[in-house]
Tab-separated table of C-alpha atoms and ligand atoms in Angstrom:
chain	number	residue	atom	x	y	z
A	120	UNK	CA	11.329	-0.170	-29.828
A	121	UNK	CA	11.507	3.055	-31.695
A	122	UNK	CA	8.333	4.297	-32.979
A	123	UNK	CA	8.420	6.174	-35.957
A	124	UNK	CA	7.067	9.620	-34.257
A	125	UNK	CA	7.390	11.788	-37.626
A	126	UNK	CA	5.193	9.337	-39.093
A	127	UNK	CA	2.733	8.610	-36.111
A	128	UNK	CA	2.666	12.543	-35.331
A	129	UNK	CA	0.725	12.921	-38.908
A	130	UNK	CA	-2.330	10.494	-37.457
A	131	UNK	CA	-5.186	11.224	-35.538
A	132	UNK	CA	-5.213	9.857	-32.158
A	133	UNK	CA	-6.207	7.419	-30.444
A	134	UNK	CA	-4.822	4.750	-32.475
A	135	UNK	CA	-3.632	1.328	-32.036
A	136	UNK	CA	0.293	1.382	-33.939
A	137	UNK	CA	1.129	-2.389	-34.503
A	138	UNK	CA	5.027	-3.164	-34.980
A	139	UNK	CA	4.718	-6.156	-37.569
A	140	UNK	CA	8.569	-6.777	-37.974
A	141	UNK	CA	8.637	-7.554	-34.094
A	142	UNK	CA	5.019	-9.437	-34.398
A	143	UNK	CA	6.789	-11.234	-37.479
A	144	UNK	CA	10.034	-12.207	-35.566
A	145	UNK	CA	8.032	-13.604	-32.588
A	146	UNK	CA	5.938	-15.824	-34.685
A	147	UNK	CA	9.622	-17.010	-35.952
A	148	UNK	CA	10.569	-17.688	-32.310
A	149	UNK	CA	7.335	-19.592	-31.279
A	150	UNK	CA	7.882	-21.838	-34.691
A	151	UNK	CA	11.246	-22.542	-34.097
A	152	UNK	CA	11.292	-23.802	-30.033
A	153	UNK	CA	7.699	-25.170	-30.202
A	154	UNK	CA	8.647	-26.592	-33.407
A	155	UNK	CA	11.403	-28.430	-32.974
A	156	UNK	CA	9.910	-30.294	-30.247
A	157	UNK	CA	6.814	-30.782	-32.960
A	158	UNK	CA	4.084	-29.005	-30.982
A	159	UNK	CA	1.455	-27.241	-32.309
A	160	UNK	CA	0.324	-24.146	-31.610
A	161	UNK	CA	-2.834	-22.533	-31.865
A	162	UNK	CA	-2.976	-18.815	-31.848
A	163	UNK	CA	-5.738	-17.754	-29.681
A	164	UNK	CA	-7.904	-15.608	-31.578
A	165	UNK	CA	-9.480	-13.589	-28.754
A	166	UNK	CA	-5.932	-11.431	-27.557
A	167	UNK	CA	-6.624	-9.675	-31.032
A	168	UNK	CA	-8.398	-10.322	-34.172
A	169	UNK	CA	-7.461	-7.658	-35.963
A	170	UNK	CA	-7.527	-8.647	-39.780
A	171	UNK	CA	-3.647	-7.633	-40.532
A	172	UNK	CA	-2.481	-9.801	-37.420
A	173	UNK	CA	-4.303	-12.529	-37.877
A	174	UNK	CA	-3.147	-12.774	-41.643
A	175	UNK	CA	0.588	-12.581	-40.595
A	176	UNK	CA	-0.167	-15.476	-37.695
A	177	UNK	CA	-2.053	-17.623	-40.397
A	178	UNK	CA	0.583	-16.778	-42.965
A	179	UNK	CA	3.309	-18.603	-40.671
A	180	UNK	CA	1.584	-21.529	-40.135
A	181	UNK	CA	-0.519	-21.547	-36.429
A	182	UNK	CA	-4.040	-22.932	-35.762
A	183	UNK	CA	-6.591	-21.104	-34.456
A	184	UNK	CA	-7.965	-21.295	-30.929
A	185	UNK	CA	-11.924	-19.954	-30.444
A	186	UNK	CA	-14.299	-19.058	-27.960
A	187	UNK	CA	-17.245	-17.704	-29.991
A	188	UNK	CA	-18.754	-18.825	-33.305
A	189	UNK	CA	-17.681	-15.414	-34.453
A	190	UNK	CA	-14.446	-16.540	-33.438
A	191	UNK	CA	-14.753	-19.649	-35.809
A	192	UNK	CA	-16.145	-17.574	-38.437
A	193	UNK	CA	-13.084	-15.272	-37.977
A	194	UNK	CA	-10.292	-17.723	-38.380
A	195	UNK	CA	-12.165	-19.606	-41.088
A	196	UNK	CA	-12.412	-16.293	-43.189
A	197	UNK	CA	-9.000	-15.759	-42.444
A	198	UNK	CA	-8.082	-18.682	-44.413
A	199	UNK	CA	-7.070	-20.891	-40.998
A	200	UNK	CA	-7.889	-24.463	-42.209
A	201	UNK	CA	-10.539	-25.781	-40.279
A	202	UNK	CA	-8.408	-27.966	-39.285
A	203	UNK	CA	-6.508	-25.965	-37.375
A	204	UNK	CA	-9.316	-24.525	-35.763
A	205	UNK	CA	-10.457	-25.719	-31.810
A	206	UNK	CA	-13.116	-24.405	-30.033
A	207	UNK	CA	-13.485	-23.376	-26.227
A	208	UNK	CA	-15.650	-21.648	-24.010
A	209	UNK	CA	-18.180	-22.501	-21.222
A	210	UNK	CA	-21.192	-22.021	-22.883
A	211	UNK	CA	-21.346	-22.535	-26.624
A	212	UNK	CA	-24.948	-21.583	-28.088
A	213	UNK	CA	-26.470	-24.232	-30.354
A	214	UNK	CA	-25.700	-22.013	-32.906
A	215	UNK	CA	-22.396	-21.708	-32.407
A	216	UNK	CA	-21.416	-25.525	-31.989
A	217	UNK	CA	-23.602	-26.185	-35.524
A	218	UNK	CA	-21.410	-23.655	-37.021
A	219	UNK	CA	-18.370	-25.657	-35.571
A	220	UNK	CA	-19.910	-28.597	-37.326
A	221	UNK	CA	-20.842	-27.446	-40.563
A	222	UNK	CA	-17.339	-26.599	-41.217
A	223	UNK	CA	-15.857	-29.719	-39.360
A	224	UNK	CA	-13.519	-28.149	-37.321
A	225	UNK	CA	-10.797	-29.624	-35.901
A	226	UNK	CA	-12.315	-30.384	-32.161
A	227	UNK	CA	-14.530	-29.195	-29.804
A	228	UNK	CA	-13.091	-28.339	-25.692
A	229	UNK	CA	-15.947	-29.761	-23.531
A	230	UNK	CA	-16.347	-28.456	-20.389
A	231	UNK	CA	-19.391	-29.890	-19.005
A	232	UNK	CA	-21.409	-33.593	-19.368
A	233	UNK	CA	-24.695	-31.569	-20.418
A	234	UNK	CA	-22.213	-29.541	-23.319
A	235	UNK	CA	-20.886	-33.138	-24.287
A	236	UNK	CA	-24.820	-34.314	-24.381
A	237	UNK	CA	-25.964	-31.546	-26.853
A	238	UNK	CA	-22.874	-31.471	-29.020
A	239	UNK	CA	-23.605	-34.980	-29.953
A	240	UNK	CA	-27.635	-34.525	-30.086
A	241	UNK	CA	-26.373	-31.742	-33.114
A	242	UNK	CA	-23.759	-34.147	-34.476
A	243	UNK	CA	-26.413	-37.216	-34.522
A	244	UNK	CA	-28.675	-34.425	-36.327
A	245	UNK	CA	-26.137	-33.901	-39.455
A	246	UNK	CA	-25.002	-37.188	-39.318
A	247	UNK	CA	-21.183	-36.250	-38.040
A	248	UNK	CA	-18.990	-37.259	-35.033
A	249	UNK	CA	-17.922	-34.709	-33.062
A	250	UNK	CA	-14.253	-34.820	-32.327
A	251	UNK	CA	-13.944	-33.171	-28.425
A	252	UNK	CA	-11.313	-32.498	-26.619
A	253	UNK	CA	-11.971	-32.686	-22.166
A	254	UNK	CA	-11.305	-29.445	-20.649
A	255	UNK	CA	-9.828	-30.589	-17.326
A	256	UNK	CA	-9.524	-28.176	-14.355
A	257	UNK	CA	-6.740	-28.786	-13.017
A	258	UNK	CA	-7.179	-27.310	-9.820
A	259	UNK	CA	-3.287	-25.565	-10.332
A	260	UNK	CA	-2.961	-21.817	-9.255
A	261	UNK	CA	-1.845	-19.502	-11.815
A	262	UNK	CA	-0.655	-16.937	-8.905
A	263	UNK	CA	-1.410	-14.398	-11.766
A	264	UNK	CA	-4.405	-12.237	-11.172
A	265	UNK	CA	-8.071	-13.451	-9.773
A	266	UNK	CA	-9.801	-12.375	-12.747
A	267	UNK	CA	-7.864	-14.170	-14.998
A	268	UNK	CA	-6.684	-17.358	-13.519
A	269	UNK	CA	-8.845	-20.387	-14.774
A	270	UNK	CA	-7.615	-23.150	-13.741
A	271	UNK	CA	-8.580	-23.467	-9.766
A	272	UNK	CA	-11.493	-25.399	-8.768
A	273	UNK	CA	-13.693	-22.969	-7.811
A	274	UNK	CA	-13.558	-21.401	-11.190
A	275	UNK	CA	-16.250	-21.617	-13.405
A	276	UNK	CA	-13.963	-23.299	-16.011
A	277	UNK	CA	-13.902	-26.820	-17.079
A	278	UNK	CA	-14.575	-30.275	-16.137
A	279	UNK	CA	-13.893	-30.853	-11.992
A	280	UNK	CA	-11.709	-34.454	-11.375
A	281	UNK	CA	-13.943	-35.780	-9.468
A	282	UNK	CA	-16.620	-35.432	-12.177
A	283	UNK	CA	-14.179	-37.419	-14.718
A	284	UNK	CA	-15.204	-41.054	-14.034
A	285	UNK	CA	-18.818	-39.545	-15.022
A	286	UNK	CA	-17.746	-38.002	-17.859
A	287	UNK	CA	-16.011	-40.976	-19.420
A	288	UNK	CA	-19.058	-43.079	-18.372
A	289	UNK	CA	-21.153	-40.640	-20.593
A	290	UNK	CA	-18.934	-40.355	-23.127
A	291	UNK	CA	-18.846	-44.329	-23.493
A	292	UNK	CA	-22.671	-44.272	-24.451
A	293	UNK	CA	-22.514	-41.436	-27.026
A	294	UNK	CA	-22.477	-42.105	-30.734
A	295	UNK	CA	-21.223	-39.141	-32.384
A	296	UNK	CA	-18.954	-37.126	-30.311
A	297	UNK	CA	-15.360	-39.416	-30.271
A	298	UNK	CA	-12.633	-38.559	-27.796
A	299	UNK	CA	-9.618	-36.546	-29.519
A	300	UNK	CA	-8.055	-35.138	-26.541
A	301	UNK	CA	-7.451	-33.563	-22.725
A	302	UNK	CA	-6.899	-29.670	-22.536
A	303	UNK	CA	-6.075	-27.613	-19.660
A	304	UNK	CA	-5.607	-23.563	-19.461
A	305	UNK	CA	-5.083	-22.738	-16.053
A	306	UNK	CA	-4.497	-18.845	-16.489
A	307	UNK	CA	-3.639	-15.595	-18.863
A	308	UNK	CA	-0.165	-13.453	-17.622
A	309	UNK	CA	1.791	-16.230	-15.679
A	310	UNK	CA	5.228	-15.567	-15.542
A	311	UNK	CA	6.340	-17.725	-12.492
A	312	UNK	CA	6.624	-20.749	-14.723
A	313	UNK	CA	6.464	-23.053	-11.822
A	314	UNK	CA	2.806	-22.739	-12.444
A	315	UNK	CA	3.135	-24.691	-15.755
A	316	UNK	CA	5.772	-26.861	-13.844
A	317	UNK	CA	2.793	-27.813	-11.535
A	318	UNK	CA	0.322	-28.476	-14.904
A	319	UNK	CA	2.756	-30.717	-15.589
A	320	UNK	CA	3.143	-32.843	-12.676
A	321	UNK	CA	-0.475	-32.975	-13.256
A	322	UNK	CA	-1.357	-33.852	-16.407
A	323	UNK	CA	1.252	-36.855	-16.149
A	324	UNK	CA	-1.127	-37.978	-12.687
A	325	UNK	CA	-4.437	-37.468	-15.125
A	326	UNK	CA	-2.626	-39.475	-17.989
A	327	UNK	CA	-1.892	-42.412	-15.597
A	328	UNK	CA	-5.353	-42.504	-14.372
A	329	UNK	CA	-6.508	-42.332	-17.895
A	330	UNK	CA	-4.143	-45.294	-18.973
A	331	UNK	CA	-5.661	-47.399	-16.189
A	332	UNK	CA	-8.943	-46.877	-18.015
A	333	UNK	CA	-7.439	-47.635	-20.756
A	334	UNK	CA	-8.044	-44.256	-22.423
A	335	UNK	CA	-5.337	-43.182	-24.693
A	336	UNK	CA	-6.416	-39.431	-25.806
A	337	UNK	CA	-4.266	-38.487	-29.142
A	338	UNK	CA	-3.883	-34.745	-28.322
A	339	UNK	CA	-2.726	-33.453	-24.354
A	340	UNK	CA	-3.688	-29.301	-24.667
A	341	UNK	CA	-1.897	-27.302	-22.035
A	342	UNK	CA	-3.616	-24.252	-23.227
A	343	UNK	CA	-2.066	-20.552	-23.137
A	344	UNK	CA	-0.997	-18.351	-20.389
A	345	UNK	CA	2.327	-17.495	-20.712
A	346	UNK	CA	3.211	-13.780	-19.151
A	347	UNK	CA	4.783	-10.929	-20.893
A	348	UNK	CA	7.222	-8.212	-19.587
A	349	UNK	CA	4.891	-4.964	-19.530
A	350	UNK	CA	7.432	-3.102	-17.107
A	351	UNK	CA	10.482	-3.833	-19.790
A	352	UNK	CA	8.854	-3.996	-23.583
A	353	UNK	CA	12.127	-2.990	-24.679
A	354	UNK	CA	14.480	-4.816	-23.184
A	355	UNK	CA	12.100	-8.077	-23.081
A	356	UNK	CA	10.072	-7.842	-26.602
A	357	UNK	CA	9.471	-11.371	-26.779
A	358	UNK	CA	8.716	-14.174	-24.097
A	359	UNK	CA	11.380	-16.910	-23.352
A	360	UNK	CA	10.072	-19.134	-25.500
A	361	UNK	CA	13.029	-21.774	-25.252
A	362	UNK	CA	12.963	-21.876	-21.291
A	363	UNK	CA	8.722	-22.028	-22.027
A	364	UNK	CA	8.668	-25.466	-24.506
A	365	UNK	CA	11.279	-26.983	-22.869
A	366	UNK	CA	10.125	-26.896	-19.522
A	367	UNK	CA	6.457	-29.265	-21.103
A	368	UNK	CA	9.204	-31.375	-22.781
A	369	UNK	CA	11.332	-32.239	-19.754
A	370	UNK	CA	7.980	-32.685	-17.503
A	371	UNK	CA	5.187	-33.453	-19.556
A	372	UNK	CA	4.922	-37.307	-20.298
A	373	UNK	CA	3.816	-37.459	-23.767
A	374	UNK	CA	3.341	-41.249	-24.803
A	375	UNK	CA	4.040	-41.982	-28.044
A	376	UNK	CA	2.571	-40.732	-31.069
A	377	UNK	CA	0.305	-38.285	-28.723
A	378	UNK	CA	0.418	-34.714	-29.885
A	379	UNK	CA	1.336	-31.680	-27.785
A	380	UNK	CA	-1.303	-28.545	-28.579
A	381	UNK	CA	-0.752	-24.975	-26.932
A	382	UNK	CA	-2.772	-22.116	-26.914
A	383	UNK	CA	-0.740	-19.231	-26.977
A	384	UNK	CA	-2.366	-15.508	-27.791
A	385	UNK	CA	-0.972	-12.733	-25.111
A	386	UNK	CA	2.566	-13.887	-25.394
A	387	UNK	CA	2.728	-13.910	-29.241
A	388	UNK	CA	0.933	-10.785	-29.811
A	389	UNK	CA	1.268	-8.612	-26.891
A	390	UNK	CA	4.415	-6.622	-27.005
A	391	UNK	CA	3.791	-5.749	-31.115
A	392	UNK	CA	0.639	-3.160	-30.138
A	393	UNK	CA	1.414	0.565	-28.425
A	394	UNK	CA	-1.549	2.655	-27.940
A	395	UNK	CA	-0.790	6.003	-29.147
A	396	UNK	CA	-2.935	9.380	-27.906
A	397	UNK	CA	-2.207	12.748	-27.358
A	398	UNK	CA	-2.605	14.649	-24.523
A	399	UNK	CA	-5.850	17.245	-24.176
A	400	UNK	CA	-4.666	19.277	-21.227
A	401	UNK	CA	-2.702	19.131	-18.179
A	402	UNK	CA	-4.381	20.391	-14.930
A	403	UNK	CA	-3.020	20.868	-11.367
A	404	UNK	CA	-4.899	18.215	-8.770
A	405	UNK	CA	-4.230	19.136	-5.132
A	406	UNK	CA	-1.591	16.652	-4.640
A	407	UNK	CA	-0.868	15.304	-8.537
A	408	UNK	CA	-1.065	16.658	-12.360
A	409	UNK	CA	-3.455	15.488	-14.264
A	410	UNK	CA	-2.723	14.651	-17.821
A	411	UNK	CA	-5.509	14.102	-19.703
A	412	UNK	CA	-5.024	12.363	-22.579
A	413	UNK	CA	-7.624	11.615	-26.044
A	414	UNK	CA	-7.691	7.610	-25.294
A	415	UNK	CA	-9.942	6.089	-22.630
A	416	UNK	CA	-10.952	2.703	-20.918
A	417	UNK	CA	-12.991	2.764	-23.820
A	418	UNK	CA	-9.851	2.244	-25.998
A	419	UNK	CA	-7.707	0.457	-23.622
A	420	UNK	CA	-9.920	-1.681	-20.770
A	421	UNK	CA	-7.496	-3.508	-19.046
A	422	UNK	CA	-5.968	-1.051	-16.336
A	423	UNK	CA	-9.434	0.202	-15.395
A	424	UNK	CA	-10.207	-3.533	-15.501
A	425	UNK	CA	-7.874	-5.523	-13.922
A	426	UNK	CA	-5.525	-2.597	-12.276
A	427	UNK	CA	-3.064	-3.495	-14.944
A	428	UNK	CA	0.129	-2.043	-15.582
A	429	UNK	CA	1.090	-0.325	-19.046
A	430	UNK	CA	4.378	1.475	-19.168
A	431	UNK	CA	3.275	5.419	-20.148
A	432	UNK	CA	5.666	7.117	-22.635
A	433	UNK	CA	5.659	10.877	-23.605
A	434	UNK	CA	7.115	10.599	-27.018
A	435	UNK	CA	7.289	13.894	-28.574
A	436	UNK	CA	9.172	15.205	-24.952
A	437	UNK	CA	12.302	15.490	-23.812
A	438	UNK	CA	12.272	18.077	-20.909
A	439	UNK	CA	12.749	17.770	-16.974
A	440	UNK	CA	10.801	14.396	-15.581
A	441	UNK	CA	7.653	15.033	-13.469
A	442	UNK	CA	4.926	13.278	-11.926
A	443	UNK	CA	1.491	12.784	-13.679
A	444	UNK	CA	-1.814	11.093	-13.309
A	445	UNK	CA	-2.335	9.815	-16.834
A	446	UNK	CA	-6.352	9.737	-17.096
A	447	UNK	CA	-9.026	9.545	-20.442
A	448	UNK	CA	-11.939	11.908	-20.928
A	449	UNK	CA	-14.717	9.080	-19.912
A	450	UNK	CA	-16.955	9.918	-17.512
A	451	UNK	CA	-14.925	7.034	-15.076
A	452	UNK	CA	-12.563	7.388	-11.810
A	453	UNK	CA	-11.232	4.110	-13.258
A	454	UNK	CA	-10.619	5.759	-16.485
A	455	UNK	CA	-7.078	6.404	-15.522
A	456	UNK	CA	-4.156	4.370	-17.338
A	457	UNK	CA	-1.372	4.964	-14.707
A	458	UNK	CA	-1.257	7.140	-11.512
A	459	UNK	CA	2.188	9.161	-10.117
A	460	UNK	CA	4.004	8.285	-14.082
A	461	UNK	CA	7.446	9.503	-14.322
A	462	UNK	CA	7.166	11.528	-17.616
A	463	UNK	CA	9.310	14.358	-19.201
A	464	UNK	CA	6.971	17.531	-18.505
A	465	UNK	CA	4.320	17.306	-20.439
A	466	UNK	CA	2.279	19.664	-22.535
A	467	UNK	CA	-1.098	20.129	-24.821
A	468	UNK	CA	-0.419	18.241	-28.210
A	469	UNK	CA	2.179	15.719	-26.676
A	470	UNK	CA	2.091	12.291	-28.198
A	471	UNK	CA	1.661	9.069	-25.196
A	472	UNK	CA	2.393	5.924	-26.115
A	473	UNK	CA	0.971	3.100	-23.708
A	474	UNK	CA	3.022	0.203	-24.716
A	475	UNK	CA	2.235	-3.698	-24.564
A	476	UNK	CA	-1.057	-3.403	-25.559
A	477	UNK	CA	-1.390	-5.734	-28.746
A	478	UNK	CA	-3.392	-8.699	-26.759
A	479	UNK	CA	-6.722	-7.573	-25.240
A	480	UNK	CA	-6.593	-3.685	-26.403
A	481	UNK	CA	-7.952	-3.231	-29.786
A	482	UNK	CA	-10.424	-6.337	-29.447
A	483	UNK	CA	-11.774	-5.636	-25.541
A	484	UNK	CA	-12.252	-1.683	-27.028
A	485	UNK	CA	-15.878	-0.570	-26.660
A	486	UNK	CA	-17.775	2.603	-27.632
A	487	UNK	CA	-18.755	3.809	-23.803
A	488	UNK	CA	-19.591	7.600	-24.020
A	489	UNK	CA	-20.611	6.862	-27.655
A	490	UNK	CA	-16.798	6.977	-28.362
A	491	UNK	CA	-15.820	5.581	-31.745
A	492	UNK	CA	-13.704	2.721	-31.998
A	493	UNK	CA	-9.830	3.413	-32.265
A	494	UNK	CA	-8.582	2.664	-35.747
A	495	UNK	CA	-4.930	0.743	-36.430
A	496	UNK	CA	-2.169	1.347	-38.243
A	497	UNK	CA	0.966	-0.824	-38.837
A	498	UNK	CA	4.806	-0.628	-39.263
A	499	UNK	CA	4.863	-1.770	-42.685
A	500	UNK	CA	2.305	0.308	-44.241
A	501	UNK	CA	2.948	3.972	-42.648
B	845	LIG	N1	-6.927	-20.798	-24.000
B	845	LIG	C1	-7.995	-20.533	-23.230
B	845	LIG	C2	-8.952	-21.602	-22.957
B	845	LIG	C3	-8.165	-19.252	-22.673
B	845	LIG	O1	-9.212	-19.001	-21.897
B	845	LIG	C4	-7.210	-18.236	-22.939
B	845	LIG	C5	-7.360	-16.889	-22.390
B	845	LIG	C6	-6.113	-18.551	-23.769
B	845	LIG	C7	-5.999	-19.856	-24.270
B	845	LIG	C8	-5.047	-17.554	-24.119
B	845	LIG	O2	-4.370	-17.125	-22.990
B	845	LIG	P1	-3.079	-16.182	-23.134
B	845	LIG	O3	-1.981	-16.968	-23.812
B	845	LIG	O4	-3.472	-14.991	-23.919
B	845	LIG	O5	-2.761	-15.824	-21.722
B	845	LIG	N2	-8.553	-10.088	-20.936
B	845	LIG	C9	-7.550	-10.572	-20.000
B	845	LIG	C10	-7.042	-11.946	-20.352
B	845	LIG	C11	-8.129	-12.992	-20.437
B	845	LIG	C12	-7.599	-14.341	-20.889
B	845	LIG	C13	-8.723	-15.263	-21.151
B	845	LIG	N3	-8.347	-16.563	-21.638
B	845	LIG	C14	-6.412	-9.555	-19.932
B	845	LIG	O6	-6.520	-8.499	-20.551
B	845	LIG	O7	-5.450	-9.757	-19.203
């Protein structure tokens, strides 16, 4: 990608710099292979909910996937259709699951019996069925990293197997919550997709146990996940899609007339985001620079987080390469976005770009230190 650096040199820093061409030809890419299969994808809202992004996703034609009732609220205000709106999460407040009501949204992803119990005691209560989907764990490893896989059985995340004859059993007795579908997410940042090869083999086991029941659910969700290349944004701006939706429809077993729902938000709007700062000062450590740069884990969580890698640019350098600790002013050892970066030698007033950071920057930023919130700007509009 090449960012516009006149342009971005003019703006205060930190900012988030969104590239809404390659956001734009992504969302292309996702419609056309998941399309032509006639899946449906919803985006999920909480990689980034910034109002420009979520307008462009909306405006070609996705669903949206929730965990919060802010979430909902979002997407509906966004003009999603409810619809296309679903709603996850582990622990949905009363409020939350009304609000899903109200505005008959398109279906609820259980995760537990007592969940199922209360989201028909507020259906029953406004006179409404429910339409849930059964979040299954699939007990499938992600091999991505601990924090973020899902779908393993000692994860706090959906409905156990075991538990499923119990949950059907329940289900059978409720009035006002009716069965829509099964949905799985096993993980964020796979890219070993023999991981979803694995969800496959089994979903198709849960479907044939389901069939013997003679439980047909109408939609099979396989959830999100899918990794992106943060050491190669350039020369990998966009998921393999193809190799992605063709893999479910060579495995997957999808009886007739049953729909196939994914929940896709890292891989559609991760490589469009760069985090742009500008470097305060550069100071000797004993064994390492230091460049100390005006964005912080306040701005950008995810290294200090989960150890995660960003590829650090110097953009406004072009001299010999040397090694630098790239670190934020927060009061934070983890505050540090990459240590021993390869950089052209770097100086006060230098712009750093911190690429791949559209999903789970802007919307996991926080104002530790009493920092204010980094502002966005976009391709189309600078
Ligand atoms: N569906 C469900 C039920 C999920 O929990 C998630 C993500 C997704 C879909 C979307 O997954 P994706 O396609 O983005 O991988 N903050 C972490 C990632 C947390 C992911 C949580 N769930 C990070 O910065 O890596």
């Amino acid at each position: 990608m090449i960012l516009p650096i006149d342009n971005l040199s003019q703006i205060p820093t930190p900012f988030y710099y969104y590239n809404m061409e390659l956001l734009n030809a992504t969302l292309q890419s996702v419609k056309q292979e998941a399309g032509q299969y006639g899946y449906k994808v919803h985006y999920a809202v909480k990689a980034n909910a910034n109002d420009r992004i979520l307008e462009a996703i909306r405006a070609a034609g996705f669903g949206a996937d929730c965990v919060s009732g802010n979430e909902v609220q979002k997407a509906l205000d966004a003009g999603f259709s409810n619809k296309g709106v679903v709603f996850a999460g582990v622990g949905k407040a009363d409020w939350e699951i009304n609000l899903g009501l109200d505005n008959d949204i398109a279906c609820f992803n259980v995760e537990s019996i007592p969940e199922l119990e209360i989201i028909n005691e507020l259906a029953e209560a406004k006179g409404k069925v429910a339409k849930v989907a059964f979040r299954i764990n699939p007990n499938v490893n992600a091999n991505t990293h601990h924090y973020i896989t899902t779908g393993l059985e000692e994860n706090k995340f959906g409905i156990n197997q075991w538990d499923l004859e119990n949950v059907f059993d329940v289900l059978a007795k409720l009035n006002n919550v009716e069965l829509e579908g099964i949905h799985f997410h096993i993980g964020s940042q796979i890219t070993d997709l023999q991981s979803f090869k694995d969800l496959c083999i089994r979903v198709n086991e849960i479907q044939k146990w389901l069939i013997s029941r003679h439980i047909y659910p109408k939609v099979i969700n396989v959830g999100g996940g899918l990794g992106i290349d943060y050491e190669h944004p350039d020369e990998n701006p966009m998921p393999d899609f193809k190799s992605f939706f063709k893999l479910f429809h060579e495995l997957l077993d999808l009886k007739p007339d049953q729909e196939l729902h994914f929940e896709l938000g890292r891989s559609i709007v991760g490589q469009c985001g760069t985090l742009i700062s500008r470097v305060l000062y550069v100071k000797n450590g004993v064994n390492t620079k230091f460049a100390i740069v005006d964005a912080g884990m306040s701005d950008l969580i995810r290294p200090a987080l989960y150890q995660a890698y960003h590829r650090i640019e110097n953009i406004s350098s072009t001299k010999a390469e040397e090694k630098y600790d790239v670190v934020g002013p927060i009061c934070e050892s983890s505050d540090c976005f990459g240590k021993a970066v390869t950089l052209p030698q770097t100086d006060r007033g230098d712009l750093i770009a911190i690429r791949s950071t559209g999903a789970y920057g802007e919307i996991m930023a926080n104002r530790y230190n009493l920092r204010e919130l980094p502002l966005a700007y976009y391709s189309d509009l600078i």
